[in-house]
Amino acid sequence: MRLTPTERDRLLLFSAAELARARKARGLRLNVPEATALIADTVCEAARDGARLVEAIERARAVLGPVDVLPGVADIVTEVHVEAVFDDGSRLAVVGDPIGGGPGEQAPGGLLPGPEHTEPAAVARVTVTNTATVPVSVTSHFHFFEVNPRLDFDRAAAYGMRLAVPAGSSVRFGPGESIEVGLVPIGGGRVAIGFAGLVDGPLDAPGAREEALRRAAACGYLGAGR
């Protein structure tokens, strides 16, 4: 069976969540990866059941309490981001305070909040128009070239780039809305795995950019032919 990178990621998340469910059923308190996987999977399963975004988030916030996790976990997992497929399209769900016992209730071994992440200086700017009938949210480290095909902008200019926003934040594009956003190069090893599968490898490999543009245009991504 051949699976897309997105489908592989979904199966990995489900497997991690099933492990968390099994351990919770045995009376074990969950660690950070287990709690995060269970919360994120609850959103995805609610979406699959036909729930709306708000309902899916509420289900995810109800799945775990402070007594279900190890000391300090509720102070670390203060927000969970997951992209799920709802009846009206893919939506980014942001589950705030998913475990309860927020940052003010420090448990032994908990982490104190550190300095806020600052917004990186943009090296490029593009104007993005959402032609879809639903809002589209893009997270800070998503390869912007591969975002929702109904977002219309200069894809070539966004190759190898991400949003110039603080880590963990996102930008929301309402239906019919046009917004100018800043972009910065993806750092580290500059490898794009998953996302929409338009690259799935080193961003700077010979011919990778041209092949990604060809795939995007063939799949109907707006702005790929500019």
Coordinates of C-alpha atoms in Angstrom, one line a residue:
M1 CA 0.0 0.0 0.0
R2 CA 1.4 3.4 -1.0
L3 CA 0.8 6.2 1.4
T4 CA 1.4 9.9 1.0
P5 CA 3.7 11.7 3.5
T6 CA 0.6 13.2 5.1
E7 CA -1.0 9.8 5.5
R8 CA 2.1 8.4 7.0
D9 CA 2.2 11.2 9.5
R10 CA -1.4 10.6 10.4
L11 CA -0.8 6.9 11.0
L12 CA 2.3 7.7 13.2
L13 CA 0.2 10.1 15.2
F14 CA -2.6 7.5 15.6
S15 CA -0.1 4.8 16.7
A16 CA 1.4 7.1 19.3
A17 CA -2.1 8.0 20.6
E18 CA -3.1 4.4 20.8
L19 CA 0.0 3.7 22.9
A20 CA -1.0 6.6 25.2
R21 CA -4.6 5.3 25.5
A22 CA -3.3 1.8 26.4
R23 CA -1.0 3.2 29.1
K24 CA -3.7 5.5 30.5
A25 CA -6.0 2.5 30.6
R26 CA -3.4 0.7 32.7
G27 CA -3.4 3.6 35.2
L28 CA -0.1 5.1 34.0
R29 CA 0.3 8.8 34.0
L30 CA 1.4 10.1 30.6
N31 CA 4.5 12.0 29.6
V32 CA 4.8 14.9 27.2
P33 CA 4.9 13.0 23.8
E34 CA 2.1 10.7 24.9
A35 CA -0.2 13.5 26.1
T36 CA 0.5 15.6 23.0
A37 CA -0.3 12.7 20.7
L38 CA -3.5 11.8 22.5
I39 CA -4.8 15.4 22.4
A40 CA -3.9 15.9 18.7
D41 CA -5.4 12.5 17.7
T42 CA -8.6 13.4 19.5
V43 CA -9.0 16.4 17.3
C44 CA -8.3 14.4 14.1
E45 CA -10.8 11.7 15.1
A46 CA -13.5 14.3 16.0
A47 CA -13.0 15.9 12.6
R48 CA -13.4 12.4 11.0
D49 CA -16.6 12.0 12.9
G50 CA -18.0 15.1 11.3
A51 CA -17.5 17.5 14.2
R52 CA -16.9 21.2 13.6
L53 CA -13.6 22.8 14.6
V54 CA -14.9 24.3 17.9
E55 CA -16.4 20.9 19.0
A56 CA -13.2 19.0 18.1
I57 CA -11.1 21.4 20.2
E58 CA -13.5 21.0 23.1
R59 CA -13.3 17.2 22.9
A60 CA -9.5 17.4 22.9
R61 CA -9.5 19.7 26.0
A62 CA -11.7 17.1 27.8
V63 CA -9.6 14.0 27.1
L64 CA -6.9 14.6 29.8
G65 CA -6.7 16.3 33.2
P66 CA -3.8 17.0 35.5
V67 CA -4.2 13.7 37.3
D68 CA -3.7 11.8 34.0
V69 CA -0.2 13.1 33.3
L70 CA 3.2 13.1 35.1
P71 CA 4.2 16.1 37.3
G72 CA 5.1 19.1 35.2
V73 CA 3.5 17.9 31.9
A74 CA 0.5 20.3 32.2
D75 CA 3.0 23.2 32.5
I76 CA 4.9 22.1 29.4
V77 CA 1.9 21.1 27.1
T78 CA 0.2 24.5 27.2
E79 CA -0.9 24.5 23.5
V80 CA -1.2 21.8 20.9
H81 CA -1.4 22.5 17.1
V82 CA -2.7 20.0 14.7
E83 CA -4.0 20.1 11.1
A84 CA -7.1 18.0 10.6
V85 CA -9.4 17.3 7.7
F86 CA -12.9 18.6 8.5
D87 CA -16.0 18.4 6.3
D88 CA -15.2 21.9 5.0
G89 CA -11.6 21.3 4.4
S90 CA -8.2 21.1 6.2
R91 CA -8.2 23.4 9.3
L92 CA -5.5 24.2 11.8
A93 CA -6.8 23.4 15.3
V94 CA -5.1 25.2 18.2
V95 CA -5.9 23.5 21.5
G96 CA -5.1 26.0 24.3
D97 CA -4.6 24.8 27.9
P98 CA -5.4 21.2 26.8
I99 CA -4.7 19.6 30.2
G100 CA -5.7 22.2 32.6
G101 CA -3.7 23.3 35.6
G102 CA -2.1 26.1 33.5
P103 CA 1.2 27.8 34.0
G104 CA 0.3 29.3 37.3
E105 CA 0.0 25.9 39.0
Q106 CA 3.6 24.9 39.0
A107 CA 4.1 21.2 39.8
P108 CA 7.4 19.8 41.2
G109 CA 9.8 19.6 38.3
G110 CA 7.7 22.0 36.2
L111 CA 9.3 24.6 33.9
L112 CA 9.0 28.3 34.4
P113 CA 8.1 30.3 31.2
G114 CA 11.1 31.5 29.3
P115 CA 11.5 34.7 27.2
E116 CA 9.1 35.1 24.4
H117 CA 10.2 34.2 20.9
T118 CA 10.8 37.3 18.7
E119 CA 9.6 37.8 15.2
P120 CA 12.5 37.1 12.7
A121 CA 13.3 39.9 10.1
A122 CA 11.7 39.1 6.8
V123 CA 13.9 38.8 3.7
A124 CA 11.0 38.5 1.2
R125 CA 7.4 39.6 1.1
V126 CA 4.5 38.2 -0.9
T127 CA 0.8 39.1 -1.1
V128 CA -1.4 36.1 -0.5
T129 CA -5.1 35.9 -1.5
N130 CA -7.3 33.2 -0.1
T131 CA -9.6 32.1 -2.9
A132 CA -11.2 29.3 -0.8
T133 CA -14.6 29.7 0.9
V134 CA -13.1 28.8 4.4
P135 CA -10.4 30.3 6.4
V136 CA -6.9 28.9 6.0
S137 CA -4.3 29.0 8.8
V138 CA -0.5 28.5 8.2
T139 CA 1.9 27.8 11.0
S140 CA 5.3 29.3 11.5
H141 CA 7.5 26.6 10.2
F142 CA 5.4 25.2 7.4
H143 CA 7.1 25.3 4.0
F144 CA 5.2 28.2 2.6
F145 CA 5.6 27.1 -1.0
E146 CA 3.5 24.0 -0.2
V147 CA 0.6 25.7 1.6
N148 CA -3.1 25.2 0.7
P149 CA -3.5 25.2 -3.2
R150 CA -6.3 27.8 -3.0
L151 CA -3.9 30.4 -1.6
D152 CA -2.9 32.5 -4.6
F153 CA 0.6 34.1 -4.4
D154 CA 4.0 33.9 -6.2
R155 CA 4.9 30.3 -5.3
A156 CA 8.4 30.5 -6.8
A157 CA 9.3 33.4 -4.5
A158 CA 8.2 31.3 -1.5
Y159 CA 10.3 28.2 -2.3
G160 CA 12.4 27.2 0.6
M161 CA 10.8 29.8 2.8
R162 CA 8.6 29.9 6.0
L163 CA 6.6 32.7 7.6
A164 CA 8.6 35.4 9.4
V165 CA 6.6 35.0 12.6
P166 CA 7.6 33.7 16.1
A167 CA 7.9 30.0 16.4
G168 CA 4.7 28.2 17.2
S169 CA 2.4 31.1 16.0
S170 CA 0.4 31.2 12.8
V171 CA -1.2 33.5 10.2
R172 CA -4.9 33.2 9.3
F173 CA -6.2 34.0 5.9
G174 CA -10.0 34.6 5.8
P175 CA -12.1 33.8 2.7
G176 CA -11.4 36.3 -0.1
E177 CA -8.8 38.1 2.1
S178 CA -5.5 39.4 0.8
I179 CA -2.6 39.8 3.2
E180 CA 1.0 40.7 2.7
V181 CA 3.3 38.4 4.7
G182 CA 7.0 38.3 5.3
L183 CA 9.1 35.2 4.7
V184 CA 12.5 33.9 5.9
P185 CA 14.6 31.0 4.6
I186 CA 14.0 27.6 6.3
G187 CA 17.1 26.9 8.4
G188 CA 18.9 23.9 9.6
G189 CA 19.6 21.2 7.1
R190 CA 17.0 22.7 4.7
V191 CA 15.2 19.5 4.1
A192 CA 11.4 19.5 3.5
I193 CA 9.7 16.2 4.4
G194 CA 6.0 15.7 4.4
F195 CA 4.0 19.0 4.1
A196 CA 2.2 18.6 0.7
G197 CA 4.8 16.2 -0.8
L198 CA 5.9 18.7 -3.5
V199 CA 9.5 18.5 -2.4
D200 CA 10.1 15.6 0.1
G201 CA 13.8 16.0 0.3
P202 CA 16.7 18.6 0.3
L203 CA 15.4 22.0 -0.8
D204 CA 18.6 22.9 -2.5
A205 CA 19.3 19.7 -4.4
P206 CA 19.9 20.2 -8.1
G207 CA 16.6 20.6 -10.0
A208 CA 14.5 20.3 -6.8
R209 CA 13.0 23.8 -7.1
E210 CA 12.1 23.3 -10.8
E211 CA 10.6 19.9 -10.1
A212 CA 8.6 21.2 -7.2
L213 CA 7.2 24.0 -9.4
R214 CA 6.2 21.5 -12.1
R215 CA 4.4 19.3 -9.5
A216 CA 2.6 22.3 -8.0
A217 CA 1.4 23.5 -11.4
A218 CA 0.3 20.0 -12.4
C219 CA -1.7 19.7 -9.1
G220 CA -3.4 23.0 -9.6
Y221 CA -1.6 25.1 -6.9
L222 CA -2.5 28.7 -7.6
G223 CA 0.5 30.9 -8.3
A224 CA 2.8 28.1 -9.4
G225 CA 2.9 29.2 -13.0
R226 CA 4.1 32.8 -12.4

